[in-house]
Amino acid sequence: MSEASLKPVIDELETLFSKFNARFFENKLESPVITVSPDHTRGAYGWCTSWKAWQNGAKEGGFYEINLCAEYLNRPYEETCGTLLHEMVHLQNLQDGVQDTSRSGTYHNKKFKETAEAHGLIVEKGEKYGWHKTSLSPEALEFVQSLGKQGFTLVRPRPLGLKGSSKSGGSSSRKYVCPCCGTIIRATKEVHVICAECEVEF
């Protein structure tokens, strides 16, 4: 795999989407635009947009986006596949008009759990985000392992340092971002504050 291009990664993710769509969703899922980008606001391994974020020229309609976060691409292949399948469950619910999350998409409800368990995932409940902890079911794990892939080596490591960033030019102002909803606050010193909406630390 080329070390300087995302194209082989995107190609592989698109191939995986097609295989999972056939195996676990009876080929009923619409094709999304699959992307890889940094995790700036959501604090997750990936996401599926709740609206058709991509358009193709003047054509009507559009495409949902499934993104896998660049910082986590080099996790074990089975875990990356689990993330993709997780986001495909959200896509299934979007197509069916099922509201499976709240709190700006962070809290996963029982409707998400039901759909996920019917499409190749095992679901556990977390303390803050509901039924969001997913892993491959034995059937899905066997299927993924049968593909004989070793996973991705290309990754965009998360920068080290303070959660906030200092501006240049002598200012001590720091910017803090909620990892779930993206709300931004600024402070003149290092602070530890919680987003009341998402119940997570900035």
mmCIF file of C-alpha atoms in Angstrom:
data_model
loop_
_atom_site.group_PDB
_atom_site.id
_atom_site.type_symbol
_atom_site.label_atom_id
_atom_site.label_comp_id
_atom_site.label_asym_id
_atom_site.label_seq_id
_atom_site.Cartn_x
_atom_site.Cartn_y
_atom_site.Cartn_z
ATOM 1 C CA MET A 1 0.000 0.000 0.000
ATOM 2 C CA SER A 2 1.343 3.428 -0.934
ATOM 3 C CA GLU A 3 2.639 5.331 2.078
ATOM 4 C CA ALA A 4 1.859 8.767 0.614
ATOM 5 C CA SER A 5 -1.717 8.419 -0.603
ATOM 6 C CA LEU A 6 -5.133 7.893 0.936
ATOM 7 C CA LYS A 7 -6.459 6.421 -2.307
ATOM 8 C CA PRO A 8 -5.671 2.773 -1.400
ATOM 9 C CA VAL A 9 -7.308 3.319 2.010
ATOM 10 C CA ILE A 10 -10.469 4.804 0.504
ATOM 11 C CA ASP A 11 -10.557 2.063 -2.140
ATOM 12 C CA GLU A 12 -10.347 -0.602 0.553
ATOM 13 C CA LEU A 13 -13.025 1.064 2.701
ATOM 14 C CA GLU A 14 -15.350 1.300 -0.301
ATOM 15 C CA THR A 15 -14.737 -2.383 -1.055
ATOM 16 C CA LEU A 16 -15.467 -3.258 2.572
ATOM 17 C CA PHE A 17 -18.659 -1.214 2.476
ATOM 18 C CA SER A 18 -19.837 -3.173 -0.563
ATOM 19 C CA LYS A 19 -19.012 -6.516 1.054
ATOM 20 C CA PHE A 20 -20.695 -5.607 4.349
ATOM 21 C CA ASN A 21 -23.698 -4.208 2.498
ATOM 22 C CA ALA A 22 -24.150 -7.532 0.705
ATOM 23 C CA ARG A 23 -23.471 -9.723 3.749
ATOM 24 C CA PHE A 24 -25.294 -7.865 6.520
ATOM 25 C CA PHE A 25 -27.744 -5.436 4.853
ATOM 26 C CA GLU A 26 -29.047 -7.353 1.815
ATOM 27 C CA ASN A 27 -27.528 -4.640 -0.420
ATOM 28 C CA LYS A 28 -30.188 -2.183 0.791
ATOM 29 C CA LEU A 29 -27.857 0.627 1.851
ATOM 30 C CA GLU A 30 -27.355 3.658 -0.343
ATOM 31 C CA SER A 31 -23.729 4.216 -1.311
ATOM 32 C CA PRO A 32 -22.259 7.030 0.822
ATOM 33 C CA VAL A 33 -19.199 9.129 0.169
ATOM 34 C CA ILE A 34 -16.508 7.503 2.321
ATOM 35 C CA THR A 35 -13.914 9.875 3.736
ATOM 36 C CA VAL A 36 -10.945 9.903 6.078
ATOM 37 C CA SER A 37 -10.354 13.095 8.056
ATOM 38 C CA PRO A 38 -9.066 14.190 11.474
ATOM 39 C CA ASP A 39 -11.247 13.879 14.559
ATOM 40 C CA HIS A 40 -11.701 17.583 15.364
ATOM 41 C CA THR A 41 -14.954 17.636 17.324
ATOM 42 C CA ARG A 42 -16.703 14.309 17.799
ATOM 43 C CA GLY A 43 -14.352 12.264 19.976
ATOM 44 C CA ALA A 44 -15.221 9.093 18.057
ATOM 45 C CA TYR A 45 -13.580 6.611 15.709
ATOM 46 C CA GLY A 46 -15.914 7.650 12.893
ATOM 47 C CA TRP A 47 -19.268 9.155 11.989
ATOM 48 C CA CYS A 48 -22.134 9.053 9.556
ATOM 49 C CA THR A 49 -23.677 12.404 8.683
ATOM 50 C CA SER A 50 -27.378 12.719 9.466
ATOM 51 C CA TRP A 51 -27.924 14.689 6.251
ATOM 52 C CA LYS A 52 -26.841 14.186 2.646
ATOM 53 C CA ALA A 53 -23.667 16.201 2.983
ATOM 54 C CA TRP A 54 -22.360 15.592 -0.548
ATOM 55 C CA GLN A 55 -23.915 16.763 -3.806
ATOM 56 C CA ASN A 56 -23.014 15.810 -7.370
ATOM 57 C CA GLY A 57 -23.246 18.934 -9.484
ATOM 58 C CA ALA A 58 -26.770 20.040 -10.276
ATOM 59 C CA LYS A 59 -28.270 16.590 -9.780
ATOM 60 C CA GLU A 60 -30.998 16.290 -7.177
ATOM 61 C CA GLY A 61 -30.560 14.182 -4.087
ATOM 62 C CA GLY A 62 -27.126 13.724 -2.621
ATOM 63 C CA PHE A 63 -25.082 11.317 -0.559
ATOM 64 C CA TYR A 64 -24.551 10.673 3.117
ATOM 65 C CA GLU A 65 -20.963 10.680 4.362
ATOM 66 C CA ILE A 66 -19.292 7.939 6.364
ATOM 67 C CA ASN A 67 -15.980 9.098 7.810
ATOM 68 C CA LEU A 68 -13.280 7.139 9.579
ATOM 69 C CA CYS A 69 -11.069 9.325 11.740
ATOM 70 C CA ALA A 70 -7.481 9.566 10.543
ATOM 71 C CA GLU A 71 -5.968 9.221 14.032
ATOM 72 C CA TYR A 72 -7.287 5.670 14.436
ATOM 73 C CA LEU A 73 -6.765 4.116 10.997
ATOM 74 C CA ASN A 74 -3.961 1.860 12.214
ATOM 75 C CA ARG A 75 -6.041 0.100 14.862
ATOM 76 C CA PRO A 76 -6.411 -3.662 14.402
ATOM 77 C CA TYR A 77 -8.225 -4.400 11.151
ATOM 78 C CA GLU A 78 -11.161 -6.036 12.942
ATOM 79 C CA GLU A 79 -11.717 -2.879 14.994
ATOM 80 C CA THR A 80 -11.631 -0.641 11.923
ATOM 81 C CA CYS A 81 -14.151 -2.944 10.266
ATOM 82 C CA GLY A 82 -16.286 -2.730 13.401
ATOM 83 C CA THR A 83 -16.279 1.064 13.172
ATOM 84 C CA LEU A 84 -17.333 0.957 9.534
ATOM 85 C CA LEU A 85 -20.131 -1.485 10.340
ATOM 86 C CA HIS A 86 -21.234 0.730 13.260
ATOM 87 C CA GLU A 87 -21.586 3.704 10.919
ATOM 88 C CA MET A 88 -23.422 1.572 8.377
ATOM 89 C CA VAL A 89 -25.995 0.810 11.095
ATOM 90 C CA HIS A 90 -26.566 4.557 11.463
ATOM 91 C CA LEU A 91 -26.994 4.760 7.692
ATOM 92 C CA GLN A 92 -29.581 1.978 7.786
ATOM 93 C CA ASN A 93 -31.543 3.836 10.459
ATOM 94 C CA LEU A 94 -31.330 7.103 8.529
ATOM 95 C CA GLN A 95 -32.800 5.417 5.457
ATOM 96 C CA ASP A 96 -35.562 3.880 7.568
ATOM 97 C CA GLY A 97 -36.364 7.150 9.368
ATOM 98 C CA VAL A 98 -35.326 5.724 12.747
ATOM 99 C CA GLN A 99 -33.952 8.207 15.304
ATOM 100 C CA ASP A 100 -31.176 6.210 16.946
ATOM 101 C CA THR A 101 -29.203 8.977 18.707
ATOM 102 C CA SER A 102 -29.622 12.214 20.646
ATOM 103 C CA ARG A 103 -27.312 14.884 22.127
ATOM 104 C CA SER A 104 -25.990 15.876 18.691
ATOM 105 C CA GLY A 105 -25.513 12.262 17.719
ATOM 106 C CA THR A 106 -23.520 11.157 20.756
ATOM 107 C CA TYR A 107 -26.097 9.250 22.834
ATOM 108 C CA HIS A 108 -27.031 5.909 21.250
ATOM 109 C CA ASN A 109 -30.477 4.623 22.209
ATOM 110 C CA LYS A 110 -32.058 1.170 22.203
ATOM 111 C CA LYS A 111 -33.160 1.582 18.596
ATOM 112 C CA PHE A 112 -29.503 1.779 17.621
ATOM 113 C CA LYS A 113 -28.799 -1.319 19.722
ATOM 114 C CA GLU A 114 -31.582 -3.298 18.052
ATOM 115 C CA THR A 115 -30.467 -2.450 14.525
ATOM 116 C CA ALA A 116 -26.783 -3.027 15.320
ATOM 117 C CA GLU A 117 -27.410 -6.456 16.818
ATOM 118 C CA ALA A 118 -29.403 -7.427 13.725
ATOM 119 C CA HIS A 119 -26.492 -6.456 11.454
ATOM 120 C CA GLY A 120 -23.338 -8.095 12.768
ATOM 121 C CA LEU A 121 -22.499 -6.226 15.961
ATOM 122 C CA ILE A 122 -22.427 -6.897 19.683
ATOM 123 C CA VAL A 123 -23.526 -3.827 21.665
ATOM 124 C CA GLU A 124 -22.690 -2.754 25.224
ATOM 125 C CA LYS A 125 -23.919 0.262 27.149
ATOM 126 C CA GLY A 126 -21.463 2.952 28.202
ATOM 127 C CA GLU A 127 -21.852 5.287 31.163
ATOM 128 C CA LYS A 128 -22.370 8.529 29.202
ATOM 129 C CA TYR A 129 -23.179 7.718 25.590
ATOM 130 C CA GLY A 130 -25.734 4.932 25.808
ATOM 131 C CA TRP A 131 -25.502 1.810 23.640
ATOM 132 C CA HIS A 132 -22.433 3.014 21.738
ATOM 133 C CA LYS A 133 -19.827 0.347 22.503
ATOM 134 C CA THR A 134 -19.843 -2.061 19.585
ATOM 135 C CA SER A 135 -17.715 -4.982 18.458
ATOM 136 C CA LEU A 136 -18.019 -7.567 15.733
ATOM 137 C CA SER A 137 -20.308 -10.516 16.391
ATOM 138 C CA PRO A 138 -18.706 -13.971 16.023
ATOM 139 C CA GLU A 139 -20.247 -14.281 12.538
ATOM 140 C CA ALA A 140 -18.977 -10.856 11.477
ATOM 141 C CA LEU A 141 -15.546 -11.509 12.979
ATOM 142 C CA GLU A 142 -15.252 -14.762 11.060
ATOM 143 C CA PHE A 143 -16.284 -12.989 7.863
ATOM 144 C CA VAL A 144 -13.735 -10.185 8.364
ATOM 145 C CA GLN A 145 -10.950 -12.654 9.150
ATOM 146 C CA SER A 146 -11.821 -14.629 6.018
ATOM 147 C CA LEU A 147 -10.898 -11.559 3.951
ATOM 148 C CA GLY A 148 -7.256 -12.105 4.872
ATOM 149 C CA LYS A 149 -6.407 -8.427 5.328
ATOM 150 C CA GLN A 150 -3.801 -7.008 7.693
ATOM 151 C CA GLY A 151 -5.177 -3.502 8.203
ATOM 152 C CA PHE A 152 -3.894 -0.035 7.455
ATOM 153 C CA THR A 153 -0.483 1.395 8.324
ATOM 154 C CA LEU A 154 -1.135 4.990 7.280
ATOM 155 C CA VAL A 155 -2.240 7.125 10.228
ATOM 156 C CA ARG A 156 -2.383 10.802 11.246
ATOM 157 C CA PRO A 157 -1.241 10.851 14.902
ATOM 158 C CA ARG A 158 -3.004 13.191 17.295
ATOM 159 C CA PRO A 159 -0.767 16.150 18.289
ATOM 160 C CA LEU A 160 0.523 16.038 21.835
ATOM 161 C CA GLY A 161 0.250 18.926 24.281
ATOM 162 C CA LEU A 162 -2.442 20.969 25.953
ATOM 163 C CA LYS A 163 -6.090 20.422 25.081
ATOM 164 C CA GLY A 164 -6.326 24.148 24.402
ATOM 165 C CA SER A 165 -4.065 26.000 21.988
ATOM 166 C CA SER A 166 -2.271 29.276 22.742
ATOM 167 C CA LYS A 167 -2.386 32.048 20.182
ATOM 168 C CA SER A 168 0.864 33.514 18.935
ATOM 169 C CA GLY A 169 1.764 37.152 19.473
ATOM 170 C CA GLY A 170 1.945 37.100 23.262
ATOM 171 C CA SER A 171 -1.700 36.299 23.960
ATOM 172 C CA SER A 172 -2.316 33.636 26.586
ATOM 173 C CA SER A 173 -5.841 32.904 25.351
ATOM 174 C CA ARG A 174 -6.565 29.209 24.910
ATOM 175 C CA LYS A 175 -9.264 27.702 22.741
ATOM 176 C CA TYR A 176 -11.228 24.712 24.056
ATOM 177 C CA VAL A 177 -13.556 22.605 21.915
ATOM 178 C CA CYS A 178 -16.254 20.177 23.059
ATOM 179 C CA PRO A 179 -15.317 16.850 21.399
ATOM 180 C CA CYS A 180 -18.987 16.011 20.864
ATOM 181 C CA CYS A 181 -20.904 19.083 19.699
ATOM 182 C CA GLY A 182 -18.015 21.334 18.658
ATOM 183 C CA THR A 183 -18.915 24.270 20.939
ATOM 184 C CA ILE A 184 -15.890 26.554 21.419
ATOM 185 C CA ILE A 185 -14.924 28.518 24.514
ATOM 186 C CA ARG A 186 -11.817 30.579 25.279
ATOM 187 C CA ALA A 187 -9.937 31.112 28.529
ATOM 188 C CA THR A 188 -6.849 33.042 29.555
ATOM 189 C CA LYS A 189 -5.510 30.129 31.581
ATOM 190 C CA GLU A 190 -5.698 26.356 31.552
ATOM 191 C CA VAL A 191 -9.158 25.325 32.772
ATOM 192 C CA HIS A 192 -11.179 22.140 33.195
ATOM 193 C CA VAL A 193 -14.774 22.745 32.142
ATOM 194 C CA ILE A 194 -17.625 20.445 31.148
ATOM 195 C CA CYS A 195 -20.105 20.947 28.300
ATOM 196 C CA ALA A 196 -23.520 20.875 29.978
ATOM 197 C CA GLU A 197 -25.148 19.674 26.767
ATOM 198 C CA CYS A 198 -22.884 16.677 26.140
ATOM 199 C CA GLU A 199 -21.571 16.058 29.685
ATOM 200 C CA VAL A 200 -17.959 15.773 28.515
ATOM 201 C CA GLU A 201 -14.866 17.851 29.242
ATOM 202 C CA PHE A 202 -13.736 20.541 26.804
#
